Tab-separated table of C-alpha atoms in Angstrom:
chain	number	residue	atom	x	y	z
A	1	UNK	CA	-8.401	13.574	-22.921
A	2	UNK	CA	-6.125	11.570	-20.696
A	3	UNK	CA	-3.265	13.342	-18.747
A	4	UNK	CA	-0.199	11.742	-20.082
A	5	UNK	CA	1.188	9.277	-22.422
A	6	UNK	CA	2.724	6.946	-20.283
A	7	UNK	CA	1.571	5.854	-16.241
A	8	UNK	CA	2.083	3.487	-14.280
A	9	UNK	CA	-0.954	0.691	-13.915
A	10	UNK	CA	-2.489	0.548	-10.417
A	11	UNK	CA	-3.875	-2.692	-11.220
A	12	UNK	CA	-0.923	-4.221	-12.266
A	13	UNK	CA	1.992	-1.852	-11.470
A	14	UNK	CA	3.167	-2.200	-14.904
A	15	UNK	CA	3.802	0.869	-17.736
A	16	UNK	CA	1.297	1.177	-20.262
A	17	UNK	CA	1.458	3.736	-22.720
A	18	UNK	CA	-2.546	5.072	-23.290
A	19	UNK	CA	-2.844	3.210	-26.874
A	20	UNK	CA	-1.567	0.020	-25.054
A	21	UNK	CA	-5.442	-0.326	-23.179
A	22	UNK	CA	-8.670	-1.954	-23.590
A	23	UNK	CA	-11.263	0.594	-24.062
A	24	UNK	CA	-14.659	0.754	-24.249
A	25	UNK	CA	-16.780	4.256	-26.163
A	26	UNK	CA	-20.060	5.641	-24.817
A	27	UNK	CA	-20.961	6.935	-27.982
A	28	UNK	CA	-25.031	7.360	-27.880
A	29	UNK	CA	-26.955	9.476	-29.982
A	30	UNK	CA	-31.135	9.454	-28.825
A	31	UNK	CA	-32.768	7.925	-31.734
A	32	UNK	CA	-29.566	6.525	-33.681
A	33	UNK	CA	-28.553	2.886	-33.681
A	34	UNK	CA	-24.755	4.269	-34.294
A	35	UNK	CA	-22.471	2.957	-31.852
A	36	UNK	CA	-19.539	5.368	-33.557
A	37	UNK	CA	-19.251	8.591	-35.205
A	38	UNK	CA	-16.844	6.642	-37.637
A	39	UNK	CA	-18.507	3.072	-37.710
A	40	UNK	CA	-15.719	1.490	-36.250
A	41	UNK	CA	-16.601	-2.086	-35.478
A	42	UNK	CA	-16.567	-3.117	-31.769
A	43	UNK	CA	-14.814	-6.452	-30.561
A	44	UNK	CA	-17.470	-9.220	-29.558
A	45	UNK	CA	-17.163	-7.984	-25.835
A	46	UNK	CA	-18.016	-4.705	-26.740
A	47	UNK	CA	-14.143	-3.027	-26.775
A	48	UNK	CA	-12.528	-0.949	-29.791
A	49	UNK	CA	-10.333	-3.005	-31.692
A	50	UNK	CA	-6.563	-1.841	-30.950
A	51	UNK	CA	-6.364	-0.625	-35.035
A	52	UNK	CA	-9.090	2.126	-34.316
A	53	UNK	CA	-7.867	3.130	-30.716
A	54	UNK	CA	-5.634	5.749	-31.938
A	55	UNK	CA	-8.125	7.742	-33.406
A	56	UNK	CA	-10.715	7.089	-31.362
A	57	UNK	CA	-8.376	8.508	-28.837
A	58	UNK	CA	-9.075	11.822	-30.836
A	59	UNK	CA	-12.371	11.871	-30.665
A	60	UNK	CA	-14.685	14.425	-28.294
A	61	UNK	CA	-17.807	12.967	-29.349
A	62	UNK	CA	-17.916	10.037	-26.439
A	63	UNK	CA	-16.282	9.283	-23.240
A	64	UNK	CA	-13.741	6.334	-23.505
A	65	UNK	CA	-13.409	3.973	-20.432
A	66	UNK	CA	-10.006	2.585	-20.157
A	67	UNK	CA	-8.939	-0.358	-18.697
A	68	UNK	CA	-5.962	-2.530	-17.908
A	69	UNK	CA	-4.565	-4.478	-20.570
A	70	UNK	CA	-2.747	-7.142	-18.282
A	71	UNK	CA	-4.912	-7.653	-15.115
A	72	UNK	CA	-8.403	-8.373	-14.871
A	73	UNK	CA	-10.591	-10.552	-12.108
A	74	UNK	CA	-12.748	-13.391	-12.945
A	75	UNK	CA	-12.965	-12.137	-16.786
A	76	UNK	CA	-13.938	-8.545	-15.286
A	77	UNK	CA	-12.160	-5.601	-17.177
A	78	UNK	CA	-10.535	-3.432	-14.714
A	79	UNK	CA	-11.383	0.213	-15.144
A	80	UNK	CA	-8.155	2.756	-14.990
A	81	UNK	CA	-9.686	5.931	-12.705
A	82	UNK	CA	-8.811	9.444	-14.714
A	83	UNK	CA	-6.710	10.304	-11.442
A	84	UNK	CA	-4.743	7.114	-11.919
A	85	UNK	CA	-2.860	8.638	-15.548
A	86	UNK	CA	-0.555	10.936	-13.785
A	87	UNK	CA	2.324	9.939	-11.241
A	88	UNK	CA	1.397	6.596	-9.423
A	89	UNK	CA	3.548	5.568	-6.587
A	90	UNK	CA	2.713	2.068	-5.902
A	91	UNK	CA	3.513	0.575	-2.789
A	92	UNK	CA	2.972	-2.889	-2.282
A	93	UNK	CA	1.969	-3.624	1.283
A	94	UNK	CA	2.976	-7.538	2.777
A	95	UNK	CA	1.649	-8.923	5.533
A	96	UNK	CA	1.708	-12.644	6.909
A	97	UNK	CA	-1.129	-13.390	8.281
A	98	UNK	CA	-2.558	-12.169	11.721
A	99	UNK	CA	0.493	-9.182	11.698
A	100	UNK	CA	-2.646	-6.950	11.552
A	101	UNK	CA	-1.921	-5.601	7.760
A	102	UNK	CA	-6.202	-5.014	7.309
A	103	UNK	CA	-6.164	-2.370	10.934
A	104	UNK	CA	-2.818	-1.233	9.168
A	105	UNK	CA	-4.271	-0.148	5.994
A	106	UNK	CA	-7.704	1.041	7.863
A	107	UNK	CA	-5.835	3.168	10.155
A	108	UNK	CA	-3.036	4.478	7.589
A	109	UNK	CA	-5.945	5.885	5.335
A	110	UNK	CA	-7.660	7.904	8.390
A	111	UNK	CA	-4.582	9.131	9.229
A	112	UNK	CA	-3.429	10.783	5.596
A	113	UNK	CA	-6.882	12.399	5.887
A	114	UNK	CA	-6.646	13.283	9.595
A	115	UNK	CA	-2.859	14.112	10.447
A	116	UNK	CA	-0.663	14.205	7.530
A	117	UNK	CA	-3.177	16.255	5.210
A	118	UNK	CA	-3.386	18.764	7.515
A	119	UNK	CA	0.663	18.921	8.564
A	120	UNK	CA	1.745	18.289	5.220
A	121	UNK	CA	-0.411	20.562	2.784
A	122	UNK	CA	-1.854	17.727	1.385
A	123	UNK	CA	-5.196	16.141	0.539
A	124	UNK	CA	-6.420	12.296	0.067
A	125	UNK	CA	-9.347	11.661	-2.702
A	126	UNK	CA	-10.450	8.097	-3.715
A	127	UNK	CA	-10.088	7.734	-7.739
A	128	UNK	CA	-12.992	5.794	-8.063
A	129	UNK	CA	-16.573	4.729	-6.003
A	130	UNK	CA	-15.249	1.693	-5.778
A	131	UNK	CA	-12.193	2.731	-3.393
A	132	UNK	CA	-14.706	4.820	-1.357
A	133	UNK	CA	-17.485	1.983	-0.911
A	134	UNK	CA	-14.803	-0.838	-0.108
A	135	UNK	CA	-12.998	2.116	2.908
A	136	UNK	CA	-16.166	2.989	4.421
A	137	UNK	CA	-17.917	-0.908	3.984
A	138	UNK	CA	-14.861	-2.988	5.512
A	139	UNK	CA	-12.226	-0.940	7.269
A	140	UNK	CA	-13.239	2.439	8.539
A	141	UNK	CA	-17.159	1.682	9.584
A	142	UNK	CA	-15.689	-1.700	11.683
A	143	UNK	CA	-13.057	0.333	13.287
A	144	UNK	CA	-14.012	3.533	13.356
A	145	UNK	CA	-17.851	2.920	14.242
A	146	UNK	CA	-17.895	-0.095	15.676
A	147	UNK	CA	-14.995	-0.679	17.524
A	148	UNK	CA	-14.007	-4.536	15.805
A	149	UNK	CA	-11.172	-5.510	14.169
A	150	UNK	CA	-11.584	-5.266	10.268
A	151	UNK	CA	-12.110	-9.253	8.960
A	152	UNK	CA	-8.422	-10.252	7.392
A	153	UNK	CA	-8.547	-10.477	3.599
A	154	UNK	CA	-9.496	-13.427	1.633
A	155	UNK	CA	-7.132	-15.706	-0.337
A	156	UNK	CA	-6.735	-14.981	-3.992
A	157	UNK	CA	-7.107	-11.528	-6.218
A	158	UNK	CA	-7.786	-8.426	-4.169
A	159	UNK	CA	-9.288	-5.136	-5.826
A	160	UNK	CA	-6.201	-2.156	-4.577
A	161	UNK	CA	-7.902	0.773	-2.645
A	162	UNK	CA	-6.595	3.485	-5.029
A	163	UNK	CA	-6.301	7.300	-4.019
A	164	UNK	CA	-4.731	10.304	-5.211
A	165	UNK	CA	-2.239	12.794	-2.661
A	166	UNK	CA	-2.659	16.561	-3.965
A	167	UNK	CA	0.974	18.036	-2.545
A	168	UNK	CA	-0.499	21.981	-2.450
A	169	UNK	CA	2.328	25.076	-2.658
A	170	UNK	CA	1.759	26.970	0.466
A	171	UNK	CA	3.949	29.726	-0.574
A	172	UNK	CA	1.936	30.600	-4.046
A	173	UNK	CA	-1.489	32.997	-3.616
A	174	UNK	CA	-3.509	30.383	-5.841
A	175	UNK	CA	-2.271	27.379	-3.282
A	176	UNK	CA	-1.590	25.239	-6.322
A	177	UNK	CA	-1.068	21.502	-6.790
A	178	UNK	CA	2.586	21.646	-6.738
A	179	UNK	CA	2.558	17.609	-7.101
A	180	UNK	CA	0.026	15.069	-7.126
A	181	UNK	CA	0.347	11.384	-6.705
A	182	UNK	CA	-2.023	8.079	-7.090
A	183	UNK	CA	-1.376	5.808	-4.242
A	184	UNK	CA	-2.594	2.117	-4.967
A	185	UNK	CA	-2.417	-0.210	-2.127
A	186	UNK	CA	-3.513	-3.760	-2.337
A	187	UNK	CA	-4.482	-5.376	0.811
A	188	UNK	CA	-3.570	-9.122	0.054
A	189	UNK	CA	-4.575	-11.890	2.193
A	190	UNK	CA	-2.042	-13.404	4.617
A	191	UNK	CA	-2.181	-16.845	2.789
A	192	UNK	CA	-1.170	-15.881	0.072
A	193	UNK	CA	2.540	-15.349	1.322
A	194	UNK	CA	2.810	-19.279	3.068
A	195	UNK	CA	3.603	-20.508	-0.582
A	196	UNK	CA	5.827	-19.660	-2.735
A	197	UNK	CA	3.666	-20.932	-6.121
A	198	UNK	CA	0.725	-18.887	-4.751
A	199	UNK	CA	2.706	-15.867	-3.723
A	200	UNK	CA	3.924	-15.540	-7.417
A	201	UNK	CA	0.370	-16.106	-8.430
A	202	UNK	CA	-1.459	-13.490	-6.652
A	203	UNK	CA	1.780	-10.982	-5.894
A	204	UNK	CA	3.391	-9.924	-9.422
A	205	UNK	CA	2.602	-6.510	-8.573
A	206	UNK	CA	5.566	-6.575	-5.880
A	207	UNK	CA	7.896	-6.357	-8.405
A	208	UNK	CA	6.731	-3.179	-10.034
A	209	UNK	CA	6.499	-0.975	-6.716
A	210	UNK	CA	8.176	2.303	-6.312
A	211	UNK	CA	8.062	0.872	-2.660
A	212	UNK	CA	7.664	-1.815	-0.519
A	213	UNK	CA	6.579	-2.057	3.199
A	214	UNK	CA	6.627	-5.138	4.842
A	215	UNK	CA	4.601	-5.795	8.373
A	216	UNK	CA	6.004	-8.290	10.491
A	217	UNK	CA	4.745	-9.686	13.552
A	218	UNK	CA	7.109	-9.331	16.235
A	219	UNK	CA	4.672	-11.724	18.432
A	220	UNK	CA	6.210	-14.325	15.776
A	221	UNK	CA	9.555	-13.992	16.660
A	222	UNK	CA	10.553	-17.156	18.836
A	223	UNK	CA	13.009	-14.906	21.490
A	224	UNK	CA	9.878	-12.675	21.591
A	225	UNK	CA	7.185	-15.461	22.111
A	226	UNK	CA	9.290	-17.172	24.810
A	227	UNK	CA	9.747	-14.266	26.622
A	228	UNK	CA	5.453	-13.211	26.316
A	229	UNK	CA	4.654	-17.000	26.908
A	230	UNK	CA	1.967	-16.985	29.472
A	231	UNK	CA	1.375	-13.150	29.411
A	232	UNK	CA	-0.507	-12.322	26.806
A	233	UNK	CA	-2.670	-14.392	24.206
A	234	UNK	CA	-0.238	-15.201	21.419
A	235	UNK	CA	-1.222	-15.688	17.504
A	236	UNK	CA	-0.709	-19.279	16.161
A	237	UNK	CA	2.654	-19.481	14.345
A	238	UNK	CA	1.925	-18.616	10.804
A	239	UNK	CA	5.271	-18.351	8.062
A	240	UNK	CA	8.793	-17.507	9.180
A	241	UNK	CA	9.225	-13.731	8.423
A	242	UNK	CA	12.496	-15.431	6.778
A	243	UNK	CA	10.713	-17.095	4.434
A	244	UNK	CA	8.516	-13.834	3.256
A	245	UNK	CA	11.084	-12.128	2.679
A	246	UNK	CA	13.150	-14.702	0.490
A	247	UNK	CA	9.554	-14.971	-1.302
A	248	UNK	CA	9.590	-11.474	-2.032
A	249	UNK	CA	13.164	-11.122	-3.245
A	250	UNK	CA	12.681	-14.619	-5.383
A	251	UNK	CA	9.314	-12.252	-6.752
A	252	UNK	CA	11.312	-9.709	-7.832
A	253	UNK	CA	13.864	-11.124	-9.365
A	254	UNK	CA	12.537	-13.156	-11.231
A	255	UNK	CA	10.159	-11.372	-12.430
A	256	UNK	CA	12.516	-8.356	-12.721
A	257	UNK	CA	15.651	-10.487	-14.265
A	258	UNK	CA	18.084	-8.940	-12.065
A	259	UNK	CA	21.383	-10.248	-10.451
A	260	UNK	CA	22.613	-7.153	-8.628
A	261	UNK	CA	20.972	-5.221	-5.422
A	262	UNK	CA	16.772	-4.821	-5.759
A	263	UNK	CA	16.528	-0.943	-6.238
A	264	UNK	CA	12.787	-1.029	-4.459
A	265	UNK	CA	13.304	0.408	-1.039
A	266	UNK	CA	11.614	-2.107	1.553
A	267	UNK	CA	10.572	-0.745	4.664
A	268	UNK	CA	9.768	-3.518	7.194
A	269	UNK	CA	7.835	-2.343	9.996
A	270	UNK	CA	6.997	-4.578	13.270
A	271	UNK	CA	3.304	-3.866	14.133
A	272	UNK	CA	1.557	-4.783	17.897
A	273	UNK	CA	4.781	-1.934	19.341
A	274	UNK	CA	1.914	-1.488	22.230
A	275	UNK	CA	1.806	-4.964	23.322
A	276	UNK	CA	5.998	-5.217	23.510
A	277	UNK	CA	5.620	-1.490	25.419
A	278	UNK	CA	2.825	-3.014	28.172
A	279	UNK	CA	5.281	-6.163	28.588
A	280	UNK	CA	8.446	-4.167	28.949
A	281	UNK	CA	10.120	-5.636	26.166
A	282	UNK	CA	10.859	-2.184	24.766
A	283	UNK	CA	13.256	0.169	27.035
A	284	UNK	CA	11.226	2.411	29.448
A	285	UNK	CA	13.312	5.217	27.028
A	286	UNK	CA	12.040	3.405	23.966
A	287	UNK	CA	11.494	6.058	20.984
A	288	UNK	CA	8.957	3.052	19.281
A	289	UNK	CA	6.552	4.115	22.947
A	290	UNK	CA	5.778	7.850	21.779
A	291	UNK	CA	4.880	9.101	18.395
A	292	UNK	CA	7.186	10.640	15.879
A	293	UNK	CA	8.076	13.741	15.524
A	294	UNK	CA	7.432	14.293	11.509
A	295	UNK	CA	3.518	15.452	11.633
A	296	UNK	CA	4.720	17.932	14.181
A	297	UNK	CA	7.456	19.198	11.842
A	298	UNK	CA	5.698	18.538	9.168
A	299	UNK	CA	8.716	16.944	7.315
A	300	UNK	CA	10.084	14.056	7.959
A	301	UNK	CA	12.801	14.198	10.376
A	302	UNK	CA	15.491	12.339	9.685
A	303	UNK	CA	16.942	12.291	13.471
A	304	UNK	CA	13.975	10.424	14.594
A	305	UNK	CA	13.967	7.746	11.541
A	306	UNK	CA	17.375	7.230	12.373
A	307	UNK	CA	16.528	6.519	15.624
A	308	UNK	CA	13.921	4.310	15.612
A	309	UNK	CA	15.407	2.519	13.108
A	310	UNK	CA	18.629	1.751	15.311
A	311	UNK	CA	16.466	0.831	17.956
A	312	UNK	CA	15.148	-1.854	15.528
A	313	UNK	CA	18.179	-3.288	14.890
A	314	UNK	CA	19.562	-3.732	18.095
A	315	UNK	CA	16.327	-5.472	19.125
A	316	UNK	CA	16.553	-7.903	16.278
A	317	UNK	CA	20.141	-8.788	17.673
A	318	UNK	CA	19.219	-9.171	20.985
A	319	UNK	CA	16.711	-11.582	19.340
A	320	UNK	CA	19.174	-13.091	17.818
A	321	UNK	CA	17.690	-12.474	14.075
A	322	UNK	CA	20.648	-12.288	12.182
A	323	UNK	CA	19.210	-13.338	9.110
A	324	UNK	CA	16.874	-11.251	8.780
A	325	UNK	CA	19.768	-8.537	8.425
A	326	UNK	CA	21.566	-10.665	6.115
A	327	UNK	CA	18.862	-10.588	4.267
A	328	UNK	CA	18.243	-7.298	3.556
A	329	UNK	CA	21.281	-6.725	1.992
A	330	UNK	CA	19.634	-7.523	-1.154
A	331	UNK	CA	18.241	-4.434	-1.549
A	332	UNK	CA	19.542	-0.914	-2.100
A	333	UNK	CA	17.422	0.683	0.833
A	334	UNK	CA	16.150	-0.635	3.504
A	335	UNK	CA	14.673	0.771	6.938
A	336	UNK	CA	12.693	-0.327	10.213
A	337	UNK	CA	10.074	1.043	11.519
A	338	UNK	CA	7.669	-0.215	15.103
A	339	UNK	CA	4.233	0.631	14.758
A	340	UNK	CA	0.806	0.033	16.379
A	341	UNK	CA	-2.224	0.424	14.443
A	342	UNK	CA	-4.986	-0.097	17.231
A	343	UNK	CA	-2.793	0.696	20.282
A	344	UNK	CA	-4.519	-1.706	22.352
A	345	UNK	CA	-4.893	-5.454	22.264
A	346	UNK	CA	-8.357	-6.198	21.307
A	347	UNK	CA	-10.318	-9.010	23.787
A	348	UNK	CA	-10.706	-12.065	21.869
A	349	UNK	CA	-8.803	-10.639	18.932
A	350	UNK	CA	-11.672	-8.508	17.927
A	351	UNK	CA	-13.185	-6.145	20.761
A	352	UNK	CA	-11.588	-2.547	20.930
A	353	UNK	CA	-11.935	-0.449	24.086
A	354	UNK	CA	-13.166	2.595	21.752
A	355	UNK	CA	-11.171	4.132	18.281
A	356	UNK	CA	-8.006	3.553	17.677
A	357	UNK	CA	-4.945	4.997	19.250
A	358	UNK	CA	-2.473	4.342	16.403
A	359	UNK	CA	1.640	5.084	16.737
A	360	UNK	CA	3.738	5.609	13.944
A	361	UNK	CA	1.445	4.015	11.421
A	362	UNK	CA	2.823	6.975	8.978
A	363	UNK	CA	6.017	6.693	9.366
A	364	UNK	CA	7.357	3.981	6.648
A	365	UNK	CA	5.091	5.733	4.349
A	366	UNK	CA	6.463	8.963	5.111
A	367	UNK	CA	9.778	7.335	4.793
A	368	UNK	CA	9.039	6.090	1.065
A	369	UNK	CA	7.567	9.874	0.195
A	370	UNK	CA	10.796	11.351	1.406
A	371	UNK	CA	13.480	9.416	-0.458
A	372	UNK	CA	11.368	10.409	-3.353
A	373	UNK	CA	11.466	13.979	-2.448
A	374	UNK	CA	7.542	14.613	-2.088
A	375	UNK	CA	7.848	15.603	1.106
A	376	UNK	CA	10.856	17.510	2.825
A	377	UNK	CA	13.405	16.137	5.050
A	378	UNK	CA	14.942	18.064	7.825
């Protein structure tokens, strides 16, 4: 009935093995007050008690909903999509608040379906209705139809958007599945990072990610602020990108009991790249002005990462944000990445010219695919 044994949670990031669920049974018979071919007893709130799961997990004469045994929201049982059994790759996506993490996410998703699908012999498909109705209701229709900013998340629990990436075998006559995927992104508001008792609250996921990408507001950065002061509009100053990241390695350790490097890869990518480009903070030669050169290839080119990612780091020095480095030396990987999710800045902070003209938005994902080999590198 359910494709493996053991998956990963995209609720909670956590493995469960399939008897380690709630469930609920749809066993209905027209006519019949049986609730259960066997007349198992339900639990007051209507799920199978965990003595009867295993053989109810035999049985083809219901559906079984299955939901996750460690999270749910407000009492609410969160329902594990059929998609969601197989191979998740959880990425937890950080933001501090105003770094643009909601246009991020809005923009990332159009581009799977619009660039990388098509470059990358891949397809996107939401696991549930839910994932669908919160894309299309409050990131792609105020984007994409409207041309306004998408609102920035509330404080506290967040629903993840969670999809499934079909890798296809180009080379076979049936152009099989050669891999599939469940992505589960949660978009968490910016507040919850400013404390470090409400960032363990509403973040434990972090520390179960196959990957972690980090957005960081470069209009934040003090050398950077000085230097726009009186140029553009700046964002009030919100947490020290410092202090997120110490939040997220106290997160994961902790929760993780580790004393030795953090084996998540962290990818920490500087959004707003257009507004640093239209003030000539980046070179005139800047790789971070001009997309990259993996949808082209359709691999991810490891030239070009390498690139950019220098490019990073020097800037950092030159701002003099040494720590930040220091820093990141408690993980195994780590990489930068400059991106722009709208291209443009908006007027007022919420006003777009027209769509989007995104750069690089893909690339730390692409990054996190490659180091575990679901896409090539060349």
């Amino acid at each position: 009935m359910f494709n493996s044994d053991k998956f990963i949670c995209p609720y909670c990031y956590e493995q469960h093995g399939q008897k380690d669920c709630v469930y609920t049974c749809s066993y209905n018979i027209p006519g019949s007050t049986k609730t259960c071919k066997f007349d198992f007893p339900k639990n007051a709130d209507g799920t199978i008690p965990i003595k009867y799961i295993g053989k109810c997990l035999k049985c083809d004469n219901a559906n079984l909903s299955r939901f996750c045994p460690s999270k749910s929201q407000n009492g609410r049982l969160l329902e594990i999509p059929e998609r969601a059994c197989g191979n998740t790759f959880s990425i937890a996506l950080i933001g501090a608040k105003q770094s643009g993490k909601s246009n991020y996410i809005a923009v990332l998703i159009n581009e799977i379906k619009k660039k990388m699908a098509r470059n990358m012999d891949c397809s996107l498909i939401f696991c549930n209705q839910q994932t669908n109705d919160m894309y299309q209701t409050s990131y792609y229709k105020p984007l994409y139809e409207y041309s306004t900013t998408v609102k920035g998340t509330d404080s506290g629990d967040t629903f993840p958007l969670i999809y499934s990436i079909d890798f296809f075998d180009t080379k076979s006559k049936s152009y099989r599945i050669k891999n599939s995927i469940t992505l589960s992104l949660y978009d968490t508001a910016g507040e919850n990072l400013d404390q470090e008792n409400t960032m363990l609250q509403n973040n434990q996921y972090i520390a179960n990610a196959n990957g972690i990408i980090v957005l960081l507001d470069p209009l934040q950065l003090p050398t950077v602020r000085e230097k726009l002061n009186g140029k553009v509009e700046l964002p009030e100053k919100n947490s020290d990108t410092t202090d997120i990241l110490q939040r997220v390695i106290t997160i994961i350790r902790e929760r993780k009991k580790i004393k030795g490097c953090i084996d998540i890869p962290i990818a920490l990518a500087f959004t707003k790249m257009d507004v640093l480009a239209r003030n000539d903070v980046l070179p005139e030669d800047s790789n971070l002005r001009k997309q990259s050169e993996h949808i082209s290839n359709g691999a991810f080119v490891k030239s070009d990462f390498e690139n950019t990612n220098e490019e990073i780091e020097a800037l950092l020095e030159n701002f003099l944000e040494d720590y930040i480095m220091q820093l990141l030396k408690e993980f195994s990987k780590h990489a930068f990445f400059g991106v722009s999710a709208l291209g443009e800045n908006p007027v007022n902070g919420v006003q777009l010219s027209g769509q989007p003209n995104p750069i690089r938005v893909l690339d730390p994902l692409l990054w996190l695919l490659s180091l575990n080999k679901y896409i090539k590198t060349i």
